[in-house]
Amino acid sequence: MPDVMIFAPSPLLTVTLEGDPSGTDLHLHAGGQGVWQARMLRTLGCSVSICSVLTGESGRVVQHLLEDDGITVHAVIREGRGAAYVHDRRTGERAPIVELEGDPLSRHELDELYALTLREALGSDLVLLSGPFGDEVLPDDVYRRLAADLRAAARPVVVDLAGGRLAAALDGGVRLAKVSDAELTSSGQATDASVPALVAAAERLRGAGAESVVVTRAGHASLVLDGATAATVQVPVMEEVDTRGAGDSLTAAIAASLAAGDSLHDAVRLGAAAGALNVTRHGLGTGDAEAIRRLSEQVAIAPIEAGEGSLDSLDELATKVQVDGA
């Protein structure tokens, strides 16, 4: 099975209150971007390891929860305040009660984590770089260094980052970068959310160091750019229960497919299916592997021909191009 290593510098402990007429339940899980990605990778049959710093009491609980999920944990252990949140979802809507970013990593802890990550990455088929829960946990430049060193070691790198972390990782060089249209427009990298503006922004990301770029668009077809080719990614729309975690599921499924040696378009099909099905569930990064694979067969990747970039209607795009089976 493919072996994927995830750089998840500060996983968090999630505590969620759920309720129905019979009473209130309390749910404890390991969480954070890298953890949610790891769950989807495990669902799709990958061997998954996480390199992290685990802090204090919450870190010890997180380690046990991750190992119970079949995820191998390589961790720097330290005392202090770990990342955690408590959310109340008894009304059906998620209401934060408290959210703790955790203590920043010291220089010594960063050095340990970096060495640990390189060691484990060298034995993996693919490396996924994920972000921390808090903005101040570690310097952005760590992502540049990791991407550059992993590229030098011929390890493919996939990232789902934003802002300074994304820019740093691109500077090091990555196999694929996943971003959202909201991230591109809010950062000023795209002038608006139209297809031409997003394609132009994705091309700039490729010029900055990404071989391929996937742009997700909530409620619309995603975009994939690879070389001189730009295409839309159309997937059947599912009824939404919880949209959180859909992007992480998409990224993880793409990583799983690329680690298995699949083509980019096949990987994107699987990722689009995983993201679409994740919104039908409450669990972040969860899904049914067979359902994902079956839905991926209905994902259409349609190249955007010259002059079609101004089309924002998916129906118009679908009638103008044939599905690309590449």
Short mmCIF file of C-alpha atoms in Angstrom, two decimals:
data_model
loop_
_atom_site.label_atom_id
_atom_site.label_comp_id
_atom_site.label_asym_id
_atom_site.label_seq_id
_atom_site.Cartn_x
_atom_site.Cartn_y
_atom_site.Cartn_z
CA MET A 1 0.00 0.00 0.00
CA PRO A 2 1.20 3.59 -0.60
CA ASP A 3 3.06 5.16 2.32
CA VAL A 4 2.25 8.82 3.00
CA MET A 5 3.90 10.94 5.67
CA ILE A 6 2.15 14.07 6.97
CA PHE A 7 3.92 17.02 8.53
CA ALA A 8 1.36 18.09 11.15
CA PRO A 9 3.25 20.33 13.56
CA SER A 10 0.51 20.83 16.16
CA PRO A 11 -2.48 18.48 16.09
CA LEU A 12 -5.22 19.43 18.47
CA LEU A 13 -7.65 17.82 20.86
CA THR A 14 -11.25 18.45 19.78
CA VAL A 15 -14.14 18.29 22.25
CA THR A 16 -17.61 18.54 20.74
CA LEU A 17 -20.97 18.60 22.50
CA GLU A 18 -23.74 16.88 20.54
CA GLY A 19 -27.38 16.60 21.56
CA ASP A 20 -30.76 15.17 20.65
CA PRO A 21 -34.03 14.64 22.55
CA SER A 22 -32.47 11.72 24.43
CA GLY A 23 -29.69 13.87 25.93
CA THR A 24 -26.21 15.30 25.41
CA ASP A 25 -23.11 13.43 24.20
CA LEU A 26 -19.47 14.45 24.52
CA HIS A 27 -17.11 13.52 21.68
CA LEU A 28 -13.30 13.60 21.93
CA HIS A 29 -11.14 13.30 18.82
CA ALA A 30 -7.72 14.19 17.53
CA GLY A 31 -8.08 17.02 15.03
CA GLY A 32 -6.37 19.60 12.88
CA GLN A 33 -5.71 19.72 9.16
CA GLY A 34 -3.06 16.99 9.09
CA VAL A 35 -5.16 14.66 11.25
CA TRP A 36 -8.26 15.06 9.07
CA GLN A 37 -6.11 14.37 6.01
CA ALA A 38 -4.63 11.30 7.71
CA ARG A 39 -8.10 9.87 8.35
CA MET A 40 -9.02 10.09 4.69
CA LEU A 41 -5.70 8.55 3.67
CA ARG A 42 -6.36 5.63 6.02
CA THR A 43 -9.88 5.29 4.60
CA LEU A 44 -8.36 4.94 1.13
CA GLY A 45 -5.96 2.21 2.23
CA CYS A 46 -2.72 4.16 2.68
CA SER A 47 -0.16 3.55 5.37
CA VAL A 48 -0.01 6.89 7.19
CA SER A 49 2.43 8.43 9.62
CA ILE A 50 2.32 11.87 11.23
CA CYS A 51 5.29 13.94 12.41
CA SER A 52 4.22 16.34 15.14
CA VAL A 53 4.98 18.06 18.40
CA LEU A 54 2.64 16.80 21.12
CA THR A 55 2.22 19.11 24.07
CA GLY A 56 1.11 18.50 27.64
CA GLU A 57 -2.00 16.60 28.70
CA SER A 58 -3.90 17.26 25.50
CA GLY A 59 -0.94 15.99 23.46
CA ARG A 60 -0.87 12.72 25.36
CA VAL A 61 -4.58 12.20 24.68
CA VAL A 62 -4.10 13.09 20.99
CA GLN A 63 -1.35 10.49 20.63
CA HIS A 64 -3.57 7.71 21.97
CA LEU A 65 -6.48 8.77 19.75
CA LEU A 66 -4.27 8.83 16.64
CA GLU A 67 -2.80 5.42 17.36
CA ASP A 68 -6.30 4.03 17.96
CA ASP A 69 -7.12 5.21 14.41
CA GLY A 70 -4.21 3.20 13.00
CA ILE A 71 -2.00 6.23 12.38
CA THR A 72 1.70 5.93 13.20
CA VAL A 73 2.85 8.84 15.35
CA HIS A 74 6.40 10.22 15.34
CA ALA A 75 6.45 13.00 17.88
CA VAL A 76 8.52 15.45 19.81
CA ILE A 77 7.04 15.35 23.33
CA ARG A 78 7.04 18.47 25.47
CA GLU A 79 5.21 20.04 28.39
CA GLY A 80 3.07 23.16 28.12
CA ARG A 81 -0.26 24.15 26.59
CA GLY A 82 -1.37 22.10 23.62
CA ALA A 83 -3.79 23.08 20.87
CA ALA A 84 -7.44 22.26 21.60
CA TYR A 85 -10.99 23.42 21.09
CA VAL A 86 -14.41 22.90 22.67
CA HIS A 87 -17.40 23.34 20.33
CA ASP A 88 -21.12 23.08 21.07
CA ARG A 89 -23.17 21.59 18.23
CA ARG A 90 -26.33 20.73 20.18
CA THR A 91 -28.41 23.25 18.20
CA GLY A 92 -27.25 21.82 14.87
CA GLU A 93 -24.88 24.74 14.33
CA ARG A 94 -21.25 24.70 15.50
CA ALA A 95 -20.67 27.26 18.28
CA PRO A 96 -17.07 27.65 19.58
CA ILE A 97 -16.80 27.74 23.38
CA VAL A 98 -13.01 27.93 23.62
CA GLU A 99 -10.17 27.56 21.09
CA LEU A 100 -6.52 27.28 22.23
CA GLU A 101 -3.69 27.60 19.70
CA GLY A 102 -1.09 26.10 22.02
CA ASP A 103 2.44 27.26 22.79
CA PRO A 104 4.81 28.22 19.95
CA LEU A 105 7.66 25.81 19.24
CA SER A 106 11.08 26.69 20.58
CA ARG A 107 14.16 26.60 18.34
CA HIS A 108 15.25 23.32 19.92
CA GLU A 109 11.81 21.76 19.41
CA LEU A 110 11.78 22.92 15.79
CA ASP A 111 15.17 21.35 15.19
CA GLU A 112 13.96 18.05 16.63
CA LEU A 113 10.76 18.12 14.60
CA TYR A 114 12.63 18.98 11.40
CA ALA A 115 15.09 16.13 11.78
CA LEU A 116 12.28 13.72 12.65
CA THR A 117 10.30 14.79 9.58
CA LEU A 118 13.21 14.37 7.17
CA ARG A 119 14.03 10.95 8.58
CA GLU A 120 10.50 9.64 8.13
CA ALA A 121 9.94 11.35 4.78
CA LEU A 122 12.87 9.55 3.22
CA GLY A 123 11.03 6.26 3.67
CA SER A 124 7.68 7.50 2.30
CA ASP A 125 6.17 7.53 -1.18
CA LEU A 126 4.79 11.06 -0.77
CA VAL A 127 4.85 13.85 1.81
CA LEU A 128 1.90 16.06 2.68
CA LEU A 129 2.72 19.37 4.39
CA SER A 130 -0.17 20.62 6.54
CA GLY A 131 -0.54 23.76 8.62
CA PRO A 132 -0.68 24.20 12.40
CA PHE A 133 -3.85 25.20 14.25
CA GLY A 134 -2.39 28.56 15.32
CA ASP A 135 -0.63 31.29 13.36
CA GLU A 136 2.27 31.68 15.79
CA VAL A 137 3.23 28.02 16.28
CA LEU A 138 6.21 27.97 13.89
CA PRO A 139 7.88 30.22 11.29
CA ASP A 140 6.66 30.08 7.70
CA ASP A 141 10.20 29.47 6.46
CA VAL A 142 10.08 25.92 7.86
CA TYR A 143 7.84 25.05 4.90
CA ARG A 144 10.34 26.41 2.38
CA ARG A 145 13.17 24.45 3.92
CA LEU A 146 11.16 21.23 4.08
CA ALA A 147 9.91 21.52 0.50
CA ALA A 148 13.41 22.25 -0.81
CA ASP A 149 15.07 19.46 1.15
CA LEU A 150 12.39 16.94 0.20
CA ARG A 151 12.65 17.91 -3.47
CA ALA A 152 16.41 17.40 -3.25
CA ALA A 153 15.69 13.94 -1.83
CA ALA A 154 13.26 13.21 -4.72
CA ARG A 155 10.21 13.01 -2.42
CA PRO A 156 7.02 14.40 -4.05
CA VAL A 157 5.35 17.05 -1.87
CA VAL A 158 1.67 18.06 -1.79
CA VAL A 159 0.56 21.16 0.12
CA ASP A 160 -2.75 22.64 1.23
CA LEU A 161 -1.61 25.92 2.75
CA ALA A 162 -2.35 29.62 2.57
CA GLY A 163 -0.63 32.97 2.96
CA GLY A 164 3.00 33.01 3.99
CA ARG A 165 3.17 29.25 4.47
CA LEU A 166 2.01 28.63 0.92
CA ALA A 167 4.47 31.17 -0.49
CA ALA A 168 7.30 29.61 1.51
CA ALA A 169 6.48 26.06 0.37
CA LEU A 170 6.26 27.15 -3.27
CA ASP A 171 9.65 28.79 -2.95
CA GLY A 172 11.01 25.36 -2.01
CA GLY A 173 9.14 23.64 -4.85
CA VAL A 174 6.15 21.25 -4.63
CA ARG A 175 4.49 18.60 -6.79
CA LEU A 176 0.99 19.98 -6.21
CA ALA A 177 -0.60 22.89 -4.38
CA LYS A 178 -4.28 22.96 -3.48
CA VAL A 179 -5.85 26.36 -2.80
CA SER A 180 -9.39 27.73 -2.62
CA ASP A 181 -10.84 30.57 -4.65
CA ALA A 182 -11.55 32.39 -1.37
CA GLU A 183 -7.87 32.22 -0.41
CA LEU A 184 -6.78 33.53 -3.81
CA THR A 185 -9.21 36.45 -3.79
CA SER A 186 -8.77 37.43 -0.12
CA SER A 187 -4.98 37.49 -0.52
CA GLY A 188 -5.19 39.59 -3.68
CA GLN A 189 -3.59 36.88 -5.81
CA ALA A 190 -6.77 36.77 -7.92
CA THR A 191 -8.55 39.98 -8.86
CA ASP A 192 -11.95 38.27 -8.56
CA ALA A 193 -13.51 34.81 -8.47
CA SER A 194 -14.05 34.49 -12.23
CA VAL A 195 -12.53 31.56 -14.08
CA PRO A 196 -10.01 33.72 -16.01
CA ALA A 197 -8.78 35.44 -12.83
CA LEU A 198 -8.42 32.16 -10.97
CA VAL A 199 -6.63 30.48 -13.86
CA ALA A 200 -4.22 33.43 -14.05
CA ALA A 201 -3.59 33.24 -10.29
CA ALA A 202 -3.00 29.49 -10.48
CA GLU A 203 -0.53 30.02 -13.31
CA ARG A 204 1.37 32.44 -11.09
CA LEU A 205 1.47 29.79 -8.36
CA ARG A 206 2.95 27.39 -10.89
CA GLY A 207 5.53 29.98 -11.78
CA ALA A 208 6.32 30.37 -8.07
CA GLY A 209 7.16 26.69 -7.61
CA ALA A 210 4.15 24.36 -7.98
CA GLU A 211 4.21 21.78 -10.77
CA SER A 212 0.40 21.51 -10.62
CA VAL A 213 -2.35 23.52 -8.93
CA VAL A 214 -5.90 22.62 -7.90
CA VAL A 215 -8.28 25.48 -7.13
CA THR A 216 -11.47 24.57 -5.27
CA ARG A 217 -14.57 26.73 -5.73
CA ALA A 218 -17.39 26.25 -3.22
CA GLY A 219 -20.53 25.39 -5.13
CA HIS A 220 -18.75 25.38 -8.49
CA ALA A 221 -16.43 23.13 -10.45
CA SER A 222 -12.84 23.07 -9.25
CA LEU A 223 -9.97 23.95 -11.58
CA VAL A 224 -6.81 21.95 -12.24
CA LEU A 225 -3.71 23.32 -13.96
CA ASP A 226 -0.82 21.17 -15.09
CA GLY A 227 1.71 22.34 -17.65
CA ALA A 228 -0.10 24.28 -20.37
CA THR A 229 -3.43 22.56 -19.61
CA ALA A 230 -6.27 24.09 -17.58
CA ALA A 231 -9.47 22.13 -16.92
CA THR A 232 -12.65 22.15 -14.89
CA VAL A 233 -13.44 19.34 -12.45
CA GLN A 234 -17.16 18.63 -12.23
CA VAL A 235 -18.64 16.32 -9.60
CA PRO A 236 -22.27 15.54 -8.70
CA VAL A 237 -23.47 17.93 -5.99
CA MET A 238 -24.33 16.25 -2.67
CA GLU A 239 -26.70 17.43 0.07
CA GLU A 240 -24.59 19.19 2.71
CA VAL A 241 -24.51 18.21 6.37
CA ASP A 242 -21.16 19.77 7.33
CA THR A 243 -18.79 21.40 4.82
CA ARG A 244 -15.83 21.49 7.20
CA GLY A 245 -13.10 19.06 6.20
CA ALA A 246 -14.16 18.70 2.56
CA GLY A 247 -11.01 20.44 1.31
CA ASP A 248 -8.78 18.30 3.49
CA SER A 249 -10.51 15.16 2.22
CA LEU A 250 -9.95 16.31 -1.36
CA THR A 251 -6.27 17.00 -0.75
CA ALA A 252 -5.72 13.71 1.06
CA ALA A 253 -7.37 11.66 -1.68
CA ILE A 254 -5.28 13.38 -4.34
CA ALA A 255 -2.17 12.59 -2.29
CA ALA A 256 -3.23 8.94 -1.88
CA SER A 257 -3.72 8.54 -5.61
CA LEU A 258 -0.46 10.26 -6.56
CA ALA A 259 1.42 8.14 -4.00
CA ALA A 260 0.00 5.05 -5.71
CA GLY A 261 1.44 6.23 -9.03
CA ASP A 262 -1.83 7.37 -10.64
CA SER A 263 -2.04 10.19 -13.17
CA LEU A 264 -2.85 13.71 -11.98
CA HIS A 265 -6.33 13.65 -13.52
CA ASP A 266 -7.16 10.30 -11.92
CA ALA A 267 -5.91 11.66 -8.60
CA VAL A 268 -8.05 14.78 -8.96
CA ARG A 269 -11.12 12.68 -9.78
CA LEU A 270 -10.63 10.69 -6.58
CA GLY A 271 -10.03 13.88 -4.60
CA ALA A 272 -13.15 15.57 -5.95
CA ALA A 273 -15.24 12.53 -5.04
CA ALA A 274 -13.80 12.39 -1.50
CA GLY A 275 -14.48 16.08 -0.94
CA ALA A 276 -18.02 15.84 -2.31
CA LEU A 277 -18.92 12.89 -0.11
CA ASN A 278 -17.34 14.33 3.01
CA VAL A 279 -19.97 17.10 3.16
CA THR A 280 -22.66 14.43 3.61
CA ARG A 281 -21.14 13.43 6.98
CA HIS A 282 -20.46 15.00 10.37
CA GLY A 283 -17.01 13.41 10.72
CA LEU A 284 -14.18 15.50 9.28
CA GLY A 285 -11.88 13.62 6.92
CA THR A 286 -14.15 10.58 6.94
CA GLY A 287 -15.88 8.61 4.22
CA ASP A 288 -16.50 5.23 2.61
CA ALA A 289 -13.68 4.14 0.31
CA GLU A 290 -15.88 2.22 -2.11
CA ALA A 291 -18.41 5.06 -2.34
CA ILE A 292 -15.57 7.49 -3.07
CA ARG A 293 -14.16 5.29 -5.83
CA ARG A 294 -17.57 4.78 -7.41
CA LEU A 295 -18.36 8.50 -7.34
CA SER A 296 -14.95 9.27 -8.84
CA GLU A 297 -16.11 7.50 -12.00
CA GLN A 298 -18.73 10.23 -12.39
CA VAL A 299 -16.26 13.11 -12.04
CA ALA A 300 -15.73 14.86 -15.38
CA ILE A 301 -12.50 16.71 -16.16
CA ALA A 302 -13.10 19.03 -19.10
CA PRO A 303 -10.30 21.10 -20.66
CA ILE A 304 -10.86 24.84 -20.92
CA GLU A 305 -10.17 25.72 -24.52
CA ALA A 306 -8.76 29.07 -25.60
CA GLY A 307 -11.39 31.76 -25.20
CA GLU A 308 -13.51 29.72 -22.80
CA GLY A 309 -11.94 31.07 -19.63
CA SER A 310 -14.63 33.74 -19.35
CA LEU A 311 -17.35 31.12 -18.92
CA ASP A 312 -18.50 30.81 -15.31
CA SER A 313 -21.52 28.60 -15.97
CA LEU A 314 -20.69 24.94 -15.45
CA ASP A 315 -23.57 23.99 -17.71
CA GLU A 316 -22.04 26.04 -20.53
CA LEU A 317 -18.64 24.48 -19.99
CA ALA A 318 -20.09 20.99 -19.91
CA THR A 319 -21.77 21.43 -23.28
CA LYS A 320 -18.68 22.85 -24.97
CA VAL A 321 -16.06 20.24 -24.17
CA GLN A 322 -15.71 16.51 -24.02
CA VAL A 323 -14.57 14.73 -20.89
CA ASP A 324 -10.79 14.30 -20.91
CA GLY A 325 -9.92 10.76 -19.88
CA ALA A 326 -6.24 11.54 -19.37
#
